[in-house]
Structures are given as C-alpha cells and as structure tokens.
CSV table of C-alpha atoms in Angstrom, one decimal:
chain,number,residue,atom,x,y,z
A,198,UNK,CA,27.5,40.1,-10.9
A,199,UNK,CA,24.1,40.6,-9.1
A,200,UNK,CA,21.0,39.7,-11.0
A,201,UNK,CA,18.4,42.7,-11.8
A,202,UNK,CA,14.8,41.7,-10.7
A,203,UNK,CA,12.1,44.0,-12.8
A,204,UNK,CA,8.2,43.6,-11.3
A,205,UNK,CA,6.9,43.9,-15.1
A,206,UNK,CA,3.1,43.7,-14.1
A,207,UNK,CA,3.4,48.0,-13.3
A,208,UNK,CA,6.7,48.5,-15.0
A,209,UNK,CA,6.5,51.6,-17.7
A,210,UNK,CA,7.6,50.4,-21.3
A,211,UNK,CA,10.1,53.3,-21.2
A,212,UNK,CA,11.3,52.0,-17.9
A,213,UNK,CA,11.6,48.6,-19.6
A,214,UNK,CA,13.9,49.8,-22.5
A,215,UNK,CA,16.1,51.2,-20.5
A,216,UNK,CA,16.6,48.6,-18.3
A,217,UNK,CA,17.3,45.5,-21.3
A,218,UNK,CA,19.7,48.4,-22.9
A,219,UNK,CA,21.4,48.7,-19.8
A,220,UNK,CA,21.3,45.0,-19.0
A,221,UNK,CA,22.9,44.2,-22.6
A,222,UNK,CA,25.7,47.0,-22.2
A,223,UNK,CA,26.4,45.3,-18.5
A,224,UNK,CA,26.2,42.2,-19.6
A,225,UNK,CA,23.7,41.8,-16.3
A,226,UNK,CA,21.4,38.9,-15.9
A,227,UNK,CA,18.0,40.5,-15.8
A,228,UNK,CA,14.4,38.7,-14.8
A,229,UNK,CA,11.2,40.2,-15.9
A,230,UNK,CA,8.4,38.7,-13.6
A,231,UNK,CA,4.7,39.3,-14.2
A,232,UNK,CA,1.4,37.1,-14.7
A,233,UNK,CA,1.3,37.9,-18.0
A,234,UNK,CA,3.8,37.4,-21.4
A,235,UNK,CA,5.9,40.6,-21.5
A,236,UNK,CA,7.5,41.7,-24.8
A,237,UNK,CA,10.8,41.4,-24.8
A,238,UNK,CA,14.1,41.2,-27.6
A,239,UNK,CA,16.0,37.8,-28.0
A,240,UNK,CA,18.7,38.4,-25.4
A,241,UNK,CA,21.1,36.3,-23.4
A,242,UNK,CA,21.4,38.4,-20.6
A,243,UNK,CA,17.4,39.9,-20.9
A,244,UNK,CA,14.4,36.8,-19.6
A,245,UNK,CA,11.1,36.8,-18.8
A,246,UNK,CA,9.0,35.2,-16.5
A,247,UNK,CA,5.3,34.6,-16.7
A,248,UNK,CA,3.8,33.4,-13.5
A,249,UNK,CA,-0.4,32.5,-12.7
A,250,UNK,CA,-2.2,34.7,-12.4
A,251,UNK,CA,-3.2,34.4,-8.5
A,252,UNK,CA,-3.1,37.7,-6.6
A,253,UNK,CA,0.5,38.6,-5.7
A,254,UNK,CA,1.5,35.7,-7.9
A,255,UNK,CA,4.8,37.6,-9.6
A,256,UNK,CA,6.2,39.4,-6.2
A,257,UNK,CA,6.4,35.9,-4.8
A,258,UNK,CA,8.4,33.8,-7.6
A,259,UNK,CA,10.1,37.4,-7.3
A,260,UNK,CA,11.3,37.0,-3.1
A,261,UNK,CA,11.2,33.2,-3.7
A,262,UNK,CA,13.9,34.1,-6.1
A,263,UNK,CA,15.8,37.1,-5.3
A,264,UNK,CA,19.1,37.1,-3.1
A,265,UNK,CA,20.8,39.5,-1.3
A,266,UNK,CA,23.4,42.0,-3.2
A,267,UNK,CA,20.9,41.6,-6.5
A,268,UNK,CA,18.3,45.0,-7.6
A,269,UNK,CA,14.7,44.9,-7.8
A,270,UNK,CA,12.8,47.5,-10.1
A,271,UNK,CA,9.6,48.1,-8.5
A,272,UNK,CA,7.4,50.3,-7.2
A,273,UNK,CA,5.3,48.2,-5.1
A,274,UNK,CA,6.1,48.7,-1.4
A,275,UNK,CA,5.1,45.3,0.3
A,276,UNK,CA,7.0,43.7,-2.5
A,277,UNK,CA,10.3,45.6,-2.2
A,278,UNK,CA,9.8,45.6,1.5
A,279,UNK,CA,10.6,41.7,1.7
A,280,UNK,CA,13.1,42.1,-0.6
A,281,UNK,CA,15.1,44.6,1.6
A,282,UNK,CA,14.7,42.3,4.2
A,283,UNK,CA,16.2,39.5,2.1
A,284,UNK,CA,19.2,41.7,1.5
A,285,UNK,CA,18.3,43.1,-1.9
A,286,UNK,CA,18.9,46.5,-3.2
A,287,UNK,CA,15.3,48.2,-4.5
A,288,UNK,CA,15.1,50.7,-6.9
A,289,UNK,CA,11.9,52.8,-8.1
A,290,UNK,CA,11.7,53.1,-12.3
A,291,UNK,CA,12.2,56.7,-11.2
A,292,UNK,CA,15.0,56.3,-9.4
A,293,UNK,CA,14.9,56.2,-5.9
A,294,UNK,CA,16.1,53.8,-4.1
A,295,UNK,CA,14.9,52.5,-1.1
A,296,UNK,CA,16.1,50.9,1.7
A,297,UNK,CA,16.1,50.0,5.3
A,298,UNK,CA,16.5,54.0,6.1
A,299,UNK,CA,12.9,54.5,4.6
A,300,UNK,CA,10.8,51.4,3.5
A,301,UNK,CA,9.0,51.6,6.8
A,302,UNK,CA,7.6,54.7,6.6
A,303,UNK,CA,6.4,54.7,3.0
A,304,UNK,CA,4.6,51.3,3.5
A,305,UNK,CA,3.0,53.5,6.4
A,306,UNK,CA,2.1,55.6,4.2
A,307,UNK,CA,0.8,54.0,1.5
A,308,UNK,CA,-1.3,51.9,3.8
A,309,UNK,CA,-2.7,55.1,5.4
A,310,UNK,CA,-3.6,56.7,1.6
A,311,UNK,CA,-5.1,53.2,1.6
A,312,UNK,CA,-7.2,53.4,4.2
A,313,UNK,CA,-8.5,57.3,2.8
A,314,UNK,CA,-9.0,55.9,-0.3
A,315,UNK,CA,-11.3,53.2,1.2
A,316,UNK,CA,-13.5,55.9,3.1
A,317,UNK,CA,-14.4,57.4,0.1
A,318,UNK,CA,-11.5,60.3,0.2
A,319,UNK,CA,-10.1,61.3,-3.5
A,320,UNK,CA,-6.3,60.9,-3.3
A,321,UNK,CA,-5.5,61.2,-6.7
A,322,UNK,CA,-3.0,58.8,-8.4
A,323,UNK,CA,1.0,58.9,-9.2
A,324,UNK,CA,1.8,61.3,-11.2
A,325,UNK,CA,2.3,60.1,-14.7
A,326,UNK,CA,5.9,59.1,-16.0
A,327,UNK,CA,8.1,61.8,-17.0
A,328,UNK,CA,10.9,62.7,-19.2
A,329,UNK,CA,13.0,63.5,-16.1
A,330,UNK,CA,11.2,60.6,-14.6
A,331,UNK,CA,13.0,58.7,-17.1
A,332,UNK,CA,16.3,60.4,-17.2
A,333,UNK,CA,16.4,60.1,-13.0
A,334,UNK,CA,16.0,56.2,-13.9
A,335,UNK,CA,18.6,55.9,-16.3
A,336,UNK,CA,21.1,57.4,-14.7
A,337,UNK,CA,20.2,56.2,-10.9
A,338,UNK,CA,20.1,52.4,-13.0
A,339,UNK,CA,23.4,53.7,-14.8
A,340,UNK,CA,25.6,54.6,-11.2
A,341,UNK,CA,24.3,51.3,-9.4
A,342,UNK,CA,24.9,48.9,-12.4
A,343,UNK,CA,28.9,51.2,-12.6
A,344,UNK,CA,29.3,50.4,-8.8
A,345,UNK,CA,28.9,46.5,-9.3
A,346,UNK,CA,31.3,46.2,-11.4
C-alpha cells in the first residue's frame, strides 16, 4: 500500500478531514508534514510531522521521504514537481492530479504570475475553497485510494 504524503503548511482543514477519514477507511499510512504542530485525531494509520521552520523546510523532509507509487496532497508546484520526478503520484486538495503531462507548464506558469506580481501587476489570488472544491477532492482521493487496492 502506497503512503499518502499531505503538505499541511497550505492544506484546507476541510481538505484535511477528508483525507484522515479516507486514510482510516483505507487503512492508508498517511504523513502530515509542516513547520508547525498540526491537529490531528489519535490514529494508527493518520501521523504528523513537524519540521524547523527554515524556508522550504516541510517540502524537503517531504521529497527526502516520499517514494515512487506513494500520493502527495499539495498544491505547491516546485514541491510536487520533484515529487513527480521521484515517481510519486500528486494530487491538488481539489482534485487534480498532476503529472508529467502537465507539471511543466503550470510551474511556467506560476513563475510567470510570479514575475507580474513582482512588477507591481494585481493578479488576484486562488479562488477560495468550495463545496464542489471539496466534493472534486473526495471523490478524485476516493477513485485513487479504490485503484491501490
């Protein structure tokens, strides 16, 4: 059974729930990395890991860690970028995965909204989490977790 990998630093709380009720009914190992303590229920499958708080400090212990044919939860491009390339799955709390196919060009991107941003150029943020945000999740989480099995 892969492990599931969750960046918790910018994970939603919603996004969290589902993912330890999914982990318990899967009976998946699951890893919640961040730089600070993250609130979690007593769990055997459900763990959490607080790292320093040096910049980048959780995606690292997250690629140090990670192997190829586990799923990390994240929304951070760089981050799920090396994990690809380590032969991970990667999966957005909003349910889209991504993958060699199309890593590239939303790094690109993002870099690029980057570089706006840091002329002065109002981008605007993501858009804040949904219901069906949350339902996409679930059930994206749901169909990989039933294909592992």
């Amino acid at each position: 059974m892969p492990t599931l990998w969750v960046d918790a630093d910018a994970c939603p709380k919603v996004a969290r729930d589902i993912i330890v009720r999914a982990a318990e009914r899967t009976a998946t190992p699951t890893w919640f990395v961040a730089n600070h303590s993250v609130p979690l229920p007593a769990s055997k499958w459900v763990k959490s890991l607080s790292v320093s708080h040096g910049f980048d400090a959780a995606d690292n212990e997250i690629v140090e860690r990670i192997q190829a044919g586990d799923l990390l939860l994240t929304s951070d491009l760089p981050l799920a970028l090396e994990a690809i390339e380590k032969g991970a799955a990667v999966m957005t709390t909003r349910g889209e995965m991504l993958d060699k196919g199309n890593i590239k060009a939303r790094v690109q991107m993002r870099d690029f909204m980057e570089t706006l941003r840091a002329s002065g150029e109002h981008t605007g943020g993501p858009k804040g989490y949904s219901d069906t945000d949350r339902r996409e999740f679930a059930n994206a989480l749901d169909r990989w977790l039933a294909k592992k099995r």
